[in-house]
Coordinates of N, CA and C in Angstrom, one line a residue:
M571 N 19.6 -1.2 -13.5 CA 18.6 -1.0 -14.5 C 18.3 -2.3 -15.2
Q572 N 19.4 -3.0 -15.5 CA 19.4 -4.3 -16.2 C 18.5 -5.3 -15.4
K573 N 18.6 -5.3 -14.1 CA 17.9 -6.2 -13.3 C 16.4 -5.9 -13.4
L574 N 16.1 -4.6 -13.4 CA 14.7 -4.2 -13.4 C 14.1 -4.6 -14.8
A575 N 14.8 -4.4 -15.9 CA 14.3 -4.8 -17.2 C 14.1 -6.3 -17.3
T576 N 15.0 -7.1 -16.7 CA 14.9 -8.5 -16.7 C 13.7 -8.9 -15.8
L577 N 13.5 -8.2 -14.7 CA 12.3 -8.5 -13.9 C 11.0 -8.3 -14.6
F578 N 10.9 -7.2 -15.3 CA 9.7 -6.9 -16.1 C 9.5 -7.9 -17.3
T579 N 10.6 -8.3 -17.9 CA 10.6 -9.3 -19.0 C 10.1 -10.6 -18.5
Q580 N 10.6 -11.1 -17.4 CA 10.2 -12.3 -16.8 C 8.7 -12.3 -16.4
S581 N 8.3 -11.2 -15.8 CA 6.9 -11.0 -15.4 C 6.0 -11.0 -16.6
Y582 N 6.5 -10.4 -17.7 CA 5.7 -10.3 -18.9 C 5.5 -11.8 -19.5
Q583 N 6.5 -12.6 -19.3 CA 6.4 -14.0 -19.8 C 5.4 -14.8 -18.9
E584 N 5.3 -14.4 -17.7 CA 4.3 -15.1 -16.8 C 2.9 -14.9 -17.3
I585 N 2.6 -13.7 -17.8 CA 1.2 -13.4 -18.2 C 0.7 -14.3 -19.4
K586 N 1.6 -14.9 -20.1 CA 1.3 -15.8 -21.2 C 0.9 -17.2 -20.8
Q587 N 1.1 -17.5 -19.5 CA 0.9 -18.9 -19.0 C -0.6 -19.0 -18.5
L588 N -1.1 -20.2 -18.9 CA -2.5 -20.5 -18.5 C -2.6 -20.6 -17.0
R589 N -1.6 -21.1 -16.3 CA -1.6 -21.2 -14.9 C -1.7 -19.8 -14.2
T590 N -1.0 -18.8 -14.8 CA -1.1 -17.5 -14.3 C -2.5 -16.9 -14.4
V591 N -3.1 -17.1 -15.5 CA -4.5 -16.5 -15.7 C -5.4 -17.2 -14.8
T592 N -5.3 -18.5 -14.6 CA -6.1 -19.3 -13.7 C -6.0 -18.8 -12.3
I593 N -4.8 -18.7 -11.8 CA -4.5 -18.2 -10.4 C -5.0 -16.8 -10.2
C594 N -4.8 -16.0 -11.2 CA -5.4 -14.6 -11.2 C -6.9 -14.6 -11.1
G595 N -7.5 -15.4 -11.8 CA -9.0 -15.6 -11.7 C -9.5 -16.0 -10.3
L596 N -8.8 -16.9 -9.7 CA -9.1 -17.4 -8.4 C -8.8 -16.3 -7.4
M597 N -7.7 -15.6 -7.5 CA -7.4 -14.5 -6.6 C -8.4 -13.3 -6.7
A598 N -8.9 -13.1 -8.0 CA -9.9 -12.0 -8.2 C -11.2 -12.4 -7.4
A599 N -11.6 -13.7 -7.5 CA -12.8 -14.1 -6.8 C -12.6 -14.0 -5.3
I600 N -11.5 -14.4 -4.8 CA -11.2 -14.2 -3.4 C -11.2 -12.7 -3.0
A601 N -10.6 -11.9 -3.8 CA -10.6 -10.4 -3.5 C -12.0 -9.8 -3.4
I602 N -12.8 -10.2 -4.4 CA -14.2 -9.7 -4.4 C -15.0 -10.2 -3.2
A603 N -14.8 -11.5 -2.9 CA -15.5 -12.0 -1.7 C -15.0 -11.3 -0.4
L604 N -13.7 -11.1 -0.3 CA -13.2 -10.4 0.9 C -13.7 -9.0 1.0
S605 N -13.8 -8.3 -0.2 CA -14.2 -6.9 -0.1 C -15.7 -6.8 0.2
A606 N -16.5 -7.8 -0.1 CA -17.9 -7.8 0.2 C -18.2 -8.1 1.7
F607 N -17.4 -8.9 2.3 CA -17.7 -9.5 3.6 C -16.8 -9.2 4.8
T608 N -15.5 -8.8 4.5 CA -14.6 -8.7 5.6 C -13.9 -7.3 5.7
S609 N -14.1 -6.7 6.8 CA -13.4 -5.5 7.1 C -13.7 -5.2 8.6
I610 N -12.7 -4.6 9.2 CA -12.8 -4.2 10.6 C -12.7 -2.7 10.6
E611 N -13.8 -2.0 11.1 CA -13.8 -0.6 11.1 C -13.4 -0.1 12.5
I612 N -12.4 0.9 12.6 CA -12.0 1.5 13.8 C -12.3 3.0 13.7
G613 N -13.4 3.4 14.3 CA -13.8 4.8 14.1 C -14.3 5.1 12.7
N614 N -14.4 6.3 12.4 CA -14.9 6.7 11.1 C -14.0 6.6 9.9
Y615 N -12.7 6.7 10.2 CA -11.7 6.8 9.1 C -10.8 5.6 8.9
I616 N -10.6 4.7 9.9 CA -9.7 3.6 9.8 C -10.5 2.3 9.6
K617 N -10.1 1.6 8.5 CA -10.7 0.4 8.2 C -9.7 -0.6 7.8
I618 N -9.6 -1.7 8.5 CA -8.7 -2.8 8.2 C -9.4 -3.8 7.2
G619 N -9.0 -3.8 6.0 CA -9.6 -4.7 5.0 C -8.6 -5.7 4.6
F620 N -9.2 -6.8 4.0 CA -8.3 -7.9 3.6 C -8.4 -8.2 2.1
S621 N -9.1 -7.4 1.4 CA -9.3 -7.6 -0.1 C -8.1 -7.3 -0.9
G622 N -7.1 -6.6 -0.3 CA -5.9 -6.3 -1.0 C -4.9 -7.4 -1.0
I623 N -5.1 -8.3 -0.1 CA -4.1 -9.4 0.1 C -4.0 -10.2 -1.2
P624 N -5.1 -10.6 -1.9 CA -4.9 -11.4 -3.1 C -4.1 -10.6 -4.2
N625 N -4.3 -9.3 -4.2 CA -3.5 -8.4 -5.2 C -2.0 -8.6 -4.9
R626 N -1.6 -8.5 -3.6 CA -0.2 -8.6 -3.3 C 0.3 -10.0 -3.5
I627 N -0.5 -11.0 -3.3 CA -0.1 -12.4 -3.6 C 0.2 -12.5 -5.1
V628 N -0.6 -12.0 -5.9 CA -0.4 -12.0 -7.4 C 0.9 -11.3 -7.7
D629 N 1.1 -10.1 -7.1 CA 2.4 -9.4 -7.3 C 3.6 -10.2 -6.9
C630 N 3.5 -10.9 -5.8 CA 4.7 -11.7 -5.4 C 4.9 -12.9 -6.3
L631 N 3.8 -13.6 -6.7 CA 4.0 -14.8 -7.5 C 4.4 -14.5 -9.0
F632 N 3.8 -13.4 -9.6 CA 3.9 -13.2 -11.0 C 4.6 -11.9 -11.4
G633 N 4.9 -11.0 -10.5 CA 5.7 -9.9 -10.8 C 4.9 -8.6 -11.2
P634 N 5.7 -7.6 -11.5 CA 5.1 -6.2 -11.7 C 4.1 -6.1 -12.9
V635 N 4.4 -6.8 -14.0 CA 3.6 -6.7 -15.2 C 2.2 -7.3 -14.9
V636 N 2.2 -8.6 -14.4 CA 1.0 -9.3 -14.1 C 0.3 -8.5 -13.0
G637 N 1.1 -8.1 -12.0 CA 0.5 -7.4 -10.8 C -0.2 -6.1 -11.2
G638 N 0.4 -5.4 -12.1 CA -0.2 -4.1 -12.6 C -1.5 -4.4 -13.4
C639 N -1.4 -5.4 -14.3 CA -2.6 -5.7 -15.1 C -3.7 -6.2 -14.2
F640 N -3.4 -7.1 -13.3 CA -4.4 -7.7 -12.4 C -5.0 -6.6 -11.5
G641 N -4.2 -5.7 -11.0 CA -4.7 -4.6 -10.1 C -5.7 -3.7 -10.9
G642 N -5.3 -3.3 -12.1 CA -6.2 -2.5 -12.9 C -7.5 -3.2 -13.3
A643 N -7.4 -4.4 -13.7 CA -8.6 -5.2 -14.1 C -9.5 -5.4 -12.9
L644 N -8.9 -5.8 -11.8 CA -9.7 -6.0 -10.6 C -10.4 -4.8 -10.0
D645 N -9.7 -3.6 -10.2 CA -10.4 -2.4 -9.7 C -11.6 -2.1 -10.5
I646 N -11.6 -2.4 -11.8 CA -12.8 -2.2 -12.7 C -13.8 -3.2 -12.4
I647 N -13.4 -4.5 -12.2 CA -14.4 -5.6 -11.9 C -15.1 -5.3 -10.6
K648 N -14.3 -4.9 -9.6 CA -14.9 -4.7 -8.2 C -15.9 -3.5 -8.4
Y649 N -15.6 -2.5 -9.1 CA -16.6 -1.4 -9.3 C -17.8 -1.9 -10.0
L650 N -17.7 -2.8 -11.0 CA -18.9 -3.3 -11.7 C -19.7 -4.2 -10.9
V651 N -19.1 -5.0 -10.0 CA -19.8 -5.9 -9.1 C -20.5 -5.2 -8.0
K652 N -19.8 -4.2 -7.4 CA -20.4 -3.5 -6.3 C -19.9 -2.0 -6.4
P653 N -20.6 -1.2 -7.1 CA -20.2 0.2 -7.3 C -20.4 1.0 -6.0
T654 N -19.3 1.6 -5.6 CA -19.4 2.5 -4.4 C -18.8 3.9 -4.9
G655 N -19.5 4.9 -4.8 CA -19.1 6.2 -5.2 C -19.0 6.3 -6.7
V656 N -18.3 7.2 -7.2 CA -18.2 7.4 -8.7 C -17.0 6.6 -9.2
F657 N -17.0 6.2 -10.4 CA -15.9 5.5 -11.0 C -14.9 6.6 -11.5
F658 N -13.7 6.5 -11.1 CA -12.7 7.5 -11.6 C -11.4 6.8 -12.0
P659 N -11.0 7.0 -13.2 CA -9.8 6.2 -13.8 C -8.5 6.4 -13.0
G660 N -8.4 7.5 -12.2 CA -7.3 7.8 -11.4 C -7.0 6.7 -10.4
F661 N -8.1 6.2 -9.8 CA -8.0 5.1 -8.8 C -7.6 3.8 -9.5
T662 N -8.0 3.6 -10.7 CA -7.6 2.4 -11.5 C -6.1 2.5 -11.8
F663 N -5.6 3.7 -12.1 CA -4.2 4.0 -12.3 C -3.4 3.7 -11.0
D664 N -4.0 4.1 -9.9 CA -3.3 3.8 -8.6 C -3.2 2.2 -8.4
A665 N -4.2 1.5 -8.7 CA -4.2 0.0 -8.5 C -3.1 -0.6 -9.4
I666 N -3.0 -0.1 -10.7 CA -2.0 -0.6 -11.6 C -0.6 -0.2 -11.0
L667 N -0.4 1.0 -10.6 CA 0.9 1.5 -10.1 C 1.3 0.7 -8.8
A668 N 0.3 0.4 -7.9 CA 0.6 -0.4 -6.7 C 1.1 -1.8 -7.1
G669 N 0.4 -2.4 -8.1 CA 0.9 -3.7 -8.5 C 2.3 -3.7 -9.1
L670 N 2.6 -2.6 -9.9 CA 3.9 -2.5 -10.5 C 5.0 -2.3 -9.4
I671 N 4.7 -1.5 -8.4 CA 5.6 -1.2 -7.3 C 5.8 -2.4 -6.5
F672 N 4.7 -3.0 -6.0 CA 4.9 -4.1 -5.1 C 5.5 -5.3 -5.8
G673 N 5.1 -5.6 -7.1 CA 5.7 -6.7 -7.8 C 7.2 -6.5 -8.0
S674 N 7.6 -5.2 -8.2 CA 9.0 -4.9 -8.4 C 9.8 -5.3 -7.1
F675 N 9.2 -5.0 -6.0 CA 9.9 -5.3 -4.7 C 9.9 -6.8 -4.3
M676 N 8.8 -7.5 -4.7 CA 8.6 -8.8 -4.1 C 8.9 -10.0 -5.1
Y677 N 8.8 -9.8 -6.4 CA 8.9 -10.9 -7.4 C 10.2 -11.5 -7.4
K678 N 10.3 -12.8 -7.2 CA 11.5 -13.6 -7.2 C 12.6 -13.1 -6.2
K679 N 12.1 -12.5 -5.1 CA 12.9 -12.0 -4.0 C 12.6 -12.8 -2.7
P680 N 13.6 -12.8 -1.8 CA 13.3 -13.5 -0.5 C 12.2 -12.8 0.3
L681 N 11.4 -13.6 0.9 CA 10.4 -13.0 1.8 C 11.0 -12.5 3.1
S682 N 10.7 -11.2 3.4 CA 11.1 -10.7 4.7 C 10.2 -9.5 5.1
L683 N 10.1 -9.4 6.4 CA 9.2 -8.3 6.9 C 9.8 -6.9 6.5
P684 N 11.1 -6.6 6.5 CA 11.6 -5.3 6.1 C 11.3 -5.1 4.6
R685 N 11.4 -6.1 3.8 CA 11.1 -5.9 2.3 C 9.6 -5.5 2.1
I686 N 8.7 -6.2 2.9 CA 7.3 -5.9 2.7 C 7.0 -4.5 3.3
L687 N 7.7 -4.1 4.4 CA 7.5 -2.8 5.0 C 7.9 -1.7 4.0
I688 N 9.0 -1.9 3.3 CA 9.5 -0.9 2.4 C 8.6 -0.8 1.2
A689 N 8.2 -2.0 0.7 CA 7.3 -2.0 -0.5 C 6.0 -1.3 -0.2
K690 N 5.4 -1.7 1.0 CA 4.2 -1.1 1.4 C 4.3 0.4 1.6
L691 N 5.4 0.8 2.2 CA 5.7 2.3 2.5 C 5.7 3.0 1.1
T692 N 6.4 2.4 0.1 CA 6.5 3.1 -1.2 C 5.1 3.2 -1.8
V693 N 4.3 2.2 -1.7 CA 2.9 2.2 -2.2 C 2.1 3.3 -1.4
V694 N 2.2 3.3 -0.1 CA 1.5 4.2 0.7 C 1.8 5.7 0.3
L695 N 3.1 6.0 0.2 CA 3.5 7.3 -0.1 C 3.1 7.8 -1.5
V696 N 3.4 6.9 -2.5 CA 3.1 7.3 -3.9 C 1.6 7.2 -4.2
C697 N 1.0 6.1 -4.0 CA -0.3 5.8 -4.4 C -1.4 6.4 -3.4
N698 N -1.3 6.0 -2.2 CA -2.3 6.4 -1.2 C -2.2 7.9 -0.8
I699 N -1.1 8.3 -0.4 CA -1.0 9.7 0.1 C -0.9 10.7 -1.0
F700 N -0.1 10.5 -2.1 CA 0.0 11.5 -3.1 C -1.2 11.4 -4.1
F701 N -1.2 10.3 -4.9 CA -2.2 10.2 -5.9 C -3.6 10.1 -5.4
N702 N -3.9 9.3 -4.5 CA -5.3 9.2 -4.0 C -5.8 10.5 -3.4
T703 N -4.9 11.2 -2.7 CA -5.3 12.5 -2.2 C -5.6 13.5 -3.3
L704 N -4.7 13.4 -4.3 CA -4.9 14.3 -5.5 C -6.3 14.0 -6.2
W705 N -6.6 12.7 -6.4 CA -7.8 12.3 -7.0 C -9.0 12.8 -6.2
I706 N -9.0 12.6 -4.9 CA -10.1 13.0 -4.0 C -10.3 14.5 -4.1
S707 N -9.1 15.2 -4.1 CA -9.2 16.7 -4.2 C -9.8 17.1 -5.5
L708 N -9.5 16.5 -6.6 CA -10.1 16.8 -7.9 C -11.6 16.4 -8.0
L709 N -11.9 15.3 -7.4 CA -13.3 14.8 -7.5 C -14.2 15.6 -6.7
Y710 N -13.8 16.0 -5.5 CA -14.7 16.6 -4.5 C -14.5 18.1 -4.3
G711 N -13.5 18.7 -5.0 CA -13.2 20.1 -4.9 C -12.7 20.5 -3.6
K712 N -12.0 19.6 -2.9 CA -11.4 20.0 -1.6 C -9.9 20.3 -1.8
A713 N -9.4 21.2 -1.0 CA -8.0 21.5 -1.2 C -7.1 20.3 -0.8
F714 N -6.1 20.1 -1.6 CA -5.1 18.9 -1.4 C -4.5 19.0 0.0
M715 N -4.1 20.2 0.3 CA -3.4 20.4 1.6 C -4.4 20.2 2.8
A716 N -5.6 20.5 2.6 CA -6.6 20.3 3.7 C -6.9 18.8 3.9
L717 N -6.8 18.0 2.9 CA -7.0 16.6 3.0 C -5.8 15.8 3.5
L718 N -4.7 16.4 3.2 CA -3.4 15.7 3.5 C -3.2 15.2 4.9
P719 N -3.4 16.1 6.0 CA -3.1 15.6 7.3 C -3.8 14.4 7.8
A720 N -5.1 14.3 7.5 CA -5.9 13.2 7.9 C -5.5 11.9 7.1
R721 N -5.2 12.1 5.9 CA -4.7 10.9 5.0 C -3.3 10.5 5.5
L722 N -2.5 11.4 5.9 CA -1.2 11.0 6.4 C -1.3 10.2 7.7
L723 N -2.2 10.7 8.6 CA -2.4 10.0 9.9 C -3.0 8.6 9.6
K724 N -4.0 8.5 8.8 CA -4.6 7.2 8.5 C -3.6 6.2 7.9
N725 N -2.8 6.6 7.0 CA -1.9 5.8 6.3 C -0.7 5.4 7.3
A726 N -0.3 6.4 8.1 CA 0.8 6.1 9.1 C 0.3 5.0 10.1
V727 N -1.0 5.0 10.5 CA -1.5 4.0 11.4 C -1.6 2.6 10.6
M728 N -2.1 2.7 9.4 CA -2.4 1.4 8.7 C -1.2 0.8 8.1
W729 N -0.1 1.5 7.8 CA 1.1 1.0 7.1 C 1.7 -0.2 7.8
P730 N 2.0 -0.1 9.1 CA 2.6 -1.3 9.8 C 1.6 -2.5 10.0
I731 N 0.3 -2.1 10.2 CA -0.7 -3.1 10.4 C -0.9 -3.9 9.1
D732 N -1.1 -3.2 8.0 CA -1.3 -3.9 6.7 C -0.1 -4.7 6.4
S733 N 1.1 -4.2 6.6 CA 2.4 -4.9 6.3 C 2.5 -6.2 7.1
L734 N 2.2 -6.1 8.4 CA 2.3 -7.3 9.2 C 1.3 -8.4 8.8
I735 N 0.1 -8.0 8.6 CA -0.9 -8.9 8.1 C -0.5 -9.6 6.8
L736 N 0.0 -8.8 5.9 CA 0.4 -9.4 4.6 C 1.6 -10.3 4.8
F737 N 2.6 -9.9 5.6 CA 3.7 -10.7 5.9 C 3.3 -12.1 6.5
M738 N 2.4 -12.1 7.5 CA 1.9 -13.3 8.1 C 1.2 -14.2 7.1
V739 N 0.4 -13.6 6.2 CA -0.3 -14.5 5.2 C 0.6 -15.1 4.2
I740 N 1.5 -14.2 3.7 CA 2.5 -14.7 2.7 C 3.4 -15.8 3.3
Q741 N 3.9 -15.5 4.6 CA 4.7 -16.5 5.3 C 4.0 -17.8 5.5
M742 N 2.7 -17.7 5.8 CA 1.9 -19.0 6.0 C 1.8 -19.7 4.7
L743 N 1.6 -19.0 3.6 CA 1.4 -19.6 2.3 C 2.8 -20.3 1.8
H744 N 3.9 -19.6 2.1 CA 5.2 -20.1 1.8 C 5.4 -21.4 2.6
A745 N 5.1 -21.3 3.9 CA 5.4 -22.5 4.8 C 4.5 -23.7 4.4
S746 N 3.3 -23.4 3.9 CA 2.4 -24.5 3.6 C 2.8 -25.2 2.2
G747 N 3.7 -24.5 1.5 CA 4.1 -25.0 0.2 C 3.2 -24.6 -1.0
I748 N 2.2 -23.8 -0.7 CA 1.3 -23.4 -1.8 C 2.0 -22.6 -2.9
F749 N 2.9 -21.7 -2.5 CA 3.7 -21.0 -3.5 C 4.5 -21.9 -4.4
K750 N 5.1 -22.9 -3.8 CA 5.9 -23.9 -4.6 C 5.0 -24.6 -5.6
I751 N 3.8 -25.0 -5.1 CA 2.9 -25.7 -6.0 C 2.5 -24.8 -7.2
I752 N 2.2 -23.6 -6.9 CA 1.8 -22.7 -8.0 C 2.9 -22.4 -8.9
R753 N 4.1 -22.3 -8.4 CA 5.3 -22.0 -9.3 C 5.9 -23.3 -9.9
H754 N 5.3 -24.4 -9.6 CA 5.8 -25.7 -10.1 C 7.3 -26.0 -9.7
E755 N 7.6 -25.6 -8.4 CA 8.9 -25.8 -7.9 C 9.0 -27.1 -7.2
R756 N 10.1 -27.7 -7.1 CA 10.3 -29.0 -6.3 C 10.4 -28.6 -4.8
P757 N 9.7 -29.4 -4.0 CA 9.8 -29.1 -2.5 C 11.2 -29.4 -1.9

């Protein structure tokens, strides 16, 4: 528990840095551009999108506090820039929670595919399958259990794909030295 409190305290300190705010602004711009132009649709229900990658990069670089704030703010900004469907605060809550979860798993921790798989699985189970299904059920008046099988299948298919894409992108950024530059670490 002490480690988690320290993690959140260190992440909270990050949010006070101008460099953090600047990088978050750049990542938000990249996320908005990616959401507008890039996605691969497989059938009616499966879509491989890349706009979540900047969120996860922020989570890795700056931790759960910054990741949660960034996720919530970006969810609202994306809706204002390109509204799709109705705005529902539950989805913003999910974006905040995903940032908190992923930041807790990845901030100041060694990069590994198993760590990303576990972090992504936690986000998938808590945010995507439970909460998102609940919000969709509430919004559209459909039974939670009726929505659940299709959402389980979709997330089971996308979990390893999204995790692998994220791992490759973060590994490439680590290898190129960009993370060290952002964190002001010596090579």
